[in-house]
Amino acid sequence: MNPLPNLLWLRSFEAASRLGSFTAAGAELGLTQSAVSTHIRSLESQLGHQLMERTTRKVDLTASGRAYLPSVRKALQDLAASTESLFGNRTRGTVTIRAPISETVLIISPALAGFRKDHPDIDIRLLSAIWADTALDTGTDIEIRLGTGSWPGARAEPLGTETIVPVCSPDLAARLKVPKALLDHPRIHILGFDDHWPRTFEALGLQQPEKPSGVTVDTSLAAVELAVANGGVALLLGKVAARLAKSGRLAVPFEVNIPSVRTHYLLQRDSATPRKPAAQRVEAWLRELFA
């Protein structure tokens, strides 16, 4: 087995690449600027390739440095995660999650007690958002958004596909014997989403009504409470509808699944620091939860 580079050299290289400065890298690692520079020169000497271009103001990666950095970063993250998983974290970790308010209330919160039981060493800070900002919130470790997967400055990992499903109270569902009966009851519309009602009527073989009927709300959470109170029929994302139907609060009157142009994504900043082990555990749990 060929000798591996010194771990301290690799950490200095990763930090300087991410921060663009030997001084900033030294401050993060508890080293001097001179030590970081020496580490990287030693690494370059062992590899036989220049990894960084030094200027008076900043450092830039060479082509070799850009090619090498992803492997170094992944190796450091894997080592940190494996160490924490096998030997535990001696200090409690706090992970901040930001997600749409409906997903926070209807999907994440009900499952959070089970996660905390399995991982009592991780404290969760759960933040709700009604509308997603363009920029990522720098105060969060994990962000989940609903959309088409395009956010500047972020890597978006899809958490499965989504469908649109009609839901209503169990009492109303019992009275909706045929799809045409939908026309006799209010329809609940949600601001900020494409109007899926025309596609629903088409999928059920019905003509689109000439006039809208029902109530318009600004969150899926409000639509859920209105539907529970026999206020009409709402169209929800399949993952939310399935959980509400399982709990008995709502029912799905007709089996129709309409593909959604939006789905849930797990977002990470392109320039993010290495993921802390506690955040990686929570991310793995969220992937299973939204699958």
XYZ file of N, CA, C and O in Angstrom, residues 61-155:
380
model
N -7.172 27.257 -6.494
C -6.812 25.885 -6.811
C -6.323 25.769 -8.240
O -6.867 26.399 -9.161
N -5.315 24.941 -8.443
C -4.915 24.578 -9.795
C -5.860 23.489 -10.308
O -6.739 23.018 -9.580
N -5.669 23.086 -11.550
C -6.502 22.010 -12.100
C -6.333 20.732 -11.276
O -7.300 20.016 -11.004
N -5.103 20.454 -10.850
C -4.856 19.271 -10.017
C -5.545 19.411 -8.667
O -6.102 18.446 -8.130
N -5.502 20.617 -8.100
C -6.153 20.852 -6.814
C -7.651 20.678 -6.888
O -8.266 20.083 -5.988
N -8.256 21.185 -7.964
C -9.719 21.049 -8.135
C -10.115 19.586 -8.307
O -11.166 19.157 -7.833
N -9.274 18.823 -8.970
C -9.580 17.404 -9.183
C -9.422 16.600 -7.889
O -10.151 15.631 -7.650
N -8.468 17.015 -7.042
C -8.159 16.269 -5.820
C -9.103 16.608 -4.665
O -9.405 15.753 -3.817
N -9.608 17.846 -4.630
C -10.373 18.327 -3.486
C -11.610 17.484 -3.165
O -11.836 17.169 -1.987
N -12.469 17.094 -4.128
C -13.664 16.316 -3.762
C -13.331 15.019 -3.030
O -14.020 14.648 -2.079
N -12.261 14.337 -3.454
C -11.888 13.086 -2.794
C -11.388 13.335 -1.377
O -11.711 12.578 -0.450
N -10.616 14.396 -1.201
C -10.118 14.731 0.136
C -11.279 15.083 1.058
O -11.368 14.611 2.198
N -12.184 15.919 0.555
C -13.324 16.359 1.376
C -14.194 15.168 1.773
O -14.607 15.034 2.924
N -14.472 14.261 0.823
C -15.299 13.099 1.128
C -14.601 12.180 2.123
O -15.242 11.636 3.035
N -13.289 11.996 1.976
C -12.557 11.127 2.896
C -12.606 11.679 4.318
O -12.809 10.923 5.278
N -12.450 12.987 4.478
C -12.503 13.592 5.806
C -13.903 13.475 6.409
O -14.062 13.201 7.595
N -14.926 13.692 5.580
C -16.300 13.567 6.070
C -16.615 12.133 6.474
O -17.241 11.889 7.515
N -16.185 11.170 5.643
C -16.449 9.758 5.956
C -15.733 9.350 7.247
O -16.276 8.601 8.069
N -14.518 9.812 7.426
C -13.761 9.478 8.630
C -14.428 10.064 9.868
O -14.553 9.391 10.900
N -14.907 11.327 9.761
C -15.583 11.958 10.897
C -16.877 11.236 11.236
O -17.188 10.976 12.402
N -17.645 10.874 10.185
C -18.916 10.193 10.417
C -18.701 8.808 11.026
O -19.423 8.388 11.935
N -17.705 8.064 10.530
C -17.430 6.725 11.045
C -16.953 6.784 12.495
O -17.378 5.979 13.332
N -16.103 7.754 12.810
C -15.609 7.896 14.180
C -16.738 8.196 15.141
O -16.846 7.594 16.216
N -17.603 9.133 14.741
C -18.726 9.500 15.600
C -19.698 8.345 15.763
O -20.213 8.084 16.851
N -19.936 7.601 14.659
C -20.890 6.497 14.703
C -20.404 5.362 15.602
O -21.172 4.778 16.366
N -19.097 5.053 15.518
C -18.562 3.921 16.271
C -18.261 4.256 17.732
O -18.486 3.448 18.629
N -17.780 5.475 17.953
C -17.275 5.794 19.280
C -18.072 6.884 19.995
O -17.792 7.204 21.145
N -19.061 7.428 19.299
C -19.936 8.398 19.934
C -19.336 9.786 19.976
O -18.132 9.986 19.808
N -20.212 10.736 20.196
C -19.813 12.132 20.292
C -19.847 12.527 21.767
O -20.878 12.381 22.418
N -18.773 13.050 22.278
C -18.706 13.349 23.705
C -19.494 14.601 24.080
O -19.713 14.843 25.267
N -19.855 15.373 23.118
C -20.665 16.564 23.400
C -21.952 16.478 22.606
O -21.994 15.939 21.509
N -23.016 17.016 23.175
C -24.299 16.986 22.491
C -24.243 17.862 21.257
O -23.627 18.926 21.252
N -24.903 17.423 20.206
C -24.940 18.202 18.988
C -26.332 18.766 18.757
O -27.326 18.104 19.044
N -26.400 19.992 18.275
C -27.674 20.610 17.924
C -27.741 20.766 16.417
O -26.821 21.314 15.806
N -28.794 20.270 15.810
C -28.979 20.343 14.370
C -30.233 21.169 14.086
O -31.310 20.876 14.610
N -30.075 22.187 13.262
C -31.199 23.061 12.910
C -31.748 22.665 11.550
O -31.013 22.602 10.559
N -33.059 22.381 11.510
C -33.754 22.003 10.278
C -34.731 23.116 9.914
O -35.463 23.614 10.771
N -34.757 23.487 8.662
C -35.744 24.447 8.171
C -36.528 23.772 7.056
O -35.951 23.213 6.125
N -37.859 23.817 7.146
C -38.715 23.150 6.163
C -40.018 23.930 6.021
O -40.369 24.735 6.897
N -40.763 23.697 4.928
C -42.078 24.337 4.796
C -42.959 24.005 5.991
O -42.881 22.904 6.544
N -43.804 24.942 6.377
C -44.577 24.785 7.607
C -45.454 23.537 7.583
O -45.579 22.846 8.601
N -46.059 23.219 6.452
C -46.928 22.041 6.394
C -46.136 20.759 6.607
O -46.573 19.852 7.322
N -44.947 20.665 5.985
C -44.116 19.482 6.152
C -43.572 19.401 7.580
O -43.428 18.319 8.153
N -43.275 20.572 8.163
C -42.798 20.608 9.543
C -43.841 20.041 10.500
O -43.537 19.226 11.374
N -45.095 20.468 10.315
C -46.170 20.071 11.229
C -46.683 18.664 10.939
O -46.927 17.879 11.857
N -46.843 18.343 9.659
C -47.549 17.114 9.293
C -46.640 15.903 9.038
O -47.095 14.771 9.144
N -45.366 16.131 8.722
C -44.475 15.011 8.407
C -43.352 14.872 9.439
O -43.147 13.806 10.020
N -42.615 15.966 9.673
C -41.421 15.873 10.522
C -41.773 15.763 12.000
O -41.279 14.870 12.708
N -42.628 16.666 12.486
C -42.934 16.695 13.925
C -43.487 15.378 14.464
O -43.048 14.905 15.518
N -44.452 14.732 13.773
C -44.983 13.472 14.318
C -43.929 12.366 14.444
O -44.076 11.465 15.267
N -42.877 12.428 13.620
C -41.852 11.378 13.646
C -40.661 11.752 14.515
O -39.771 10.919 14.746
N -40.626 12.996 15.004
C -39.442 13.487 15.701
C -39.204 12.793 17.040
O -38.060 12.551 17.431
N -40.275 12.446 17.744
C -40.111 11.782 19.044
C -39.387 10.449 18.880
O -38.528 10.086 19.696
N -39.716 9.703 17.831
C -39.050 8.427 17.578
C -37.575 8.607 17.280
O -36.735 7.828 17.746
N -37.257 9.643 16.497
C -35.848 9.896 16.191
C -35.074 10.264 17.452
O -33.962 9.778 17.691
N -35.657 11.115 18.290
C -34.979 11.542 19.517
C -34.788 10.367 20.482
O -33.805 10.310 21.219
N -35.708 9.421 20.461
C -35.568 8.240 21.317
C -34.362 7.415 20.893
O -33.628 6.880 21.733
N -34.157 7.311 19.569
C -33.020 6.548 19.047
C -31.712 7.332 19.117
O -30.633 6.734 19.148
N -31.812 8.672 19.113
C -30.612 9.517 19.102
C -30.734 10.608 20.161
O -30.860 11.795 19.838
N -30.698 10.246 21.434
C -30.880 11.244 22.498
C -29.734 12.256 22.576
O -29.870 13.288 23.239
N -28.609 11.961 21.908
C -27.465 12.867 21.955
C -27.597 14.026 20.977
O -26.774 14.943 20.979
N -28.627 14.003 20.131
C -28.801 15.060 19.132
C -30.019 15.905 19.495
O -31.141 15.401 19.600
N -29.791 17.188 19.687
C -30.884 18.127 19.918
C -31.321 18.711 18.575
O -30.474 19.052 17.734
N -32.626 18.824 18.374
C -33.171 19.319 17.120
C -33.774 20.708 17.312
O -34.512 20.949 18.265
N -33.459 21.591 16.410
C -34.082 22.918 16.349
C -34.838 22.971 15.028
O -34.242 23.019 13.960
N -36.168 22.951 15.097
C -37.016 22.837 13.908
C -37.672 24.173 13.601
O -38.443 24.705 14.410
N -37.374 24.726 12.416
C -37.901 26.020 12.000
C -38.866 25.836 10.833
O -38.618 25.032 9.930
N -39.957 26.599 10.846
C -40.975 26.515 9.792
C -40.891 27.724 8.878
O -40.592 28.832 9.320
N -41.156 27.507 7.605
C -41.163 28.590 6.623
C -42.423 28.480 5.770
O -42.765 27.391 5.301
N -43.111 29.597 5.587
C -44.293 29.599 4.711
C -43.861 29.738 3.264
O -44.281 29.000 2.388
N -42.982 30.696 2.993
C -42.463 30.894 1.637
C -40.953 30.724 1.672
O -40.275 31.237 2.556
N -40.412 30.025 0.685
C -38.968 29.799 0.628
C -38.271 31.024 0.056
O -38.700 31.582 -0.956
N -37.195 31.466 0.726
C -36.389 32.560 0.204
C -35.517 32.032 -0.926
O -35.285 30.837 -1.065
N -34.990 32.971 -1.729
C -34.098 32.566 -2.811
C -32.777 32.051 -2.259
O -32.284 31.007 -2.641
N -32.213 32.791 -1.294
C -30.930 32.386 -0.712
C -31.150 31.397 0.420
O -32.178 31.419 1.090
N -30.168 30.528 0.620
C -30.251 29.580 1.714
C -30.012 30.293 3.039
O -29.202 31.209 3.130
N -30.705 29.855 4.044
C -30.557 30.420 5.382
C -29.247 29.912 5.988
O -29.076 28.719 6.201
N -28.321 30.847 6.279
C -27.016 30.435 6.799
C -27.093 29.930 8.236
O -26.139 29.372 8.743
N -28.227 30.136 8.915
C -28.358 29.689 10.284
C -28.872 28.275 10.423
O -29.132 27.821 11.534
N -29.034 27.556 9.315
C -29.570 26.201 9.370
C -28.522 25.190 8.925
O -27.647 25.485 8.119
N -28.631 23.977 9.485
C -27.761 22.882 9.056
C -28.377 22.115 7.890
O -27.668 21.623 7.012
N -29.717 21.984 7.905
C -30.421 21.206 6.896
C -31.628 21.997 6.430
O -32.378 22.543 7.238
N -31.812 22.065 5.125
C -32.982 22.773 4.595
C -33.721 21.885 3.608
O -33.105 21.289 2.710
N -35.034 21.789 3.784
C -35.887 21.053 2.865
C -36.801 22.054 2.176
O -37.402 22.913 2.833
N -36.894 21.960 0.872
C -37.770 22.855 0.111
C -38.605 22.060 -0.874
O -38.240 20.964 -1.293
N -39.704 22.664 -1.224
C -40.590 22.097 -2.241
C -40.443 22.942 -3.489
O -40.608 24.164 -3.446
N -40.108 22.311 -4.610
C -39.921 23.078 -5.832
C -39.504 22.198 -6.980
O -39.773 20.995 -6.992
N -38.819 22.821 -7.942
C -38.395 22.104 -9.144
C -36.916 21.751 -9.129
O -36.403 21.199 -10.096
N -36.203 22.118 -8.037
C -34.816 21.709 -7.888
C -33.784 22.722 -8.312
O -32.598 22.404 -8.367
N -34.195 23.957 -8.590
C -33.250 24.969 -9.050
C -33.184 26.116 -8.050
O -34.107 26.933 -7.971
N -32.086 26.160 -7.281
C -31.836 27.253 -6.342
C -30.379 27.663 -6.474
O -29.486 26.833 -6.314
N -30.116 28.939 -6.767
C -28.728 29.401 -6.945
C -27.887 29.149 -5.697
O -28.343 29.344 -4.576
N -26.667 28.680 -5.925
C -25.735 28.485 -4.831
C -26.000 27.271 -3.984
O -25.480 27.171 -2.871
N -26.819 26.330 -4.482
C -27.155 25.162 -3.670
C -27.153 23.899 -4.514
O -27.401 23.930 -5.719
N -26.847 22.789 -3.847
C -27.003 21.463 -4.447
C -28.297 20.878 -3.927
O -28.516 20.815 -2.719
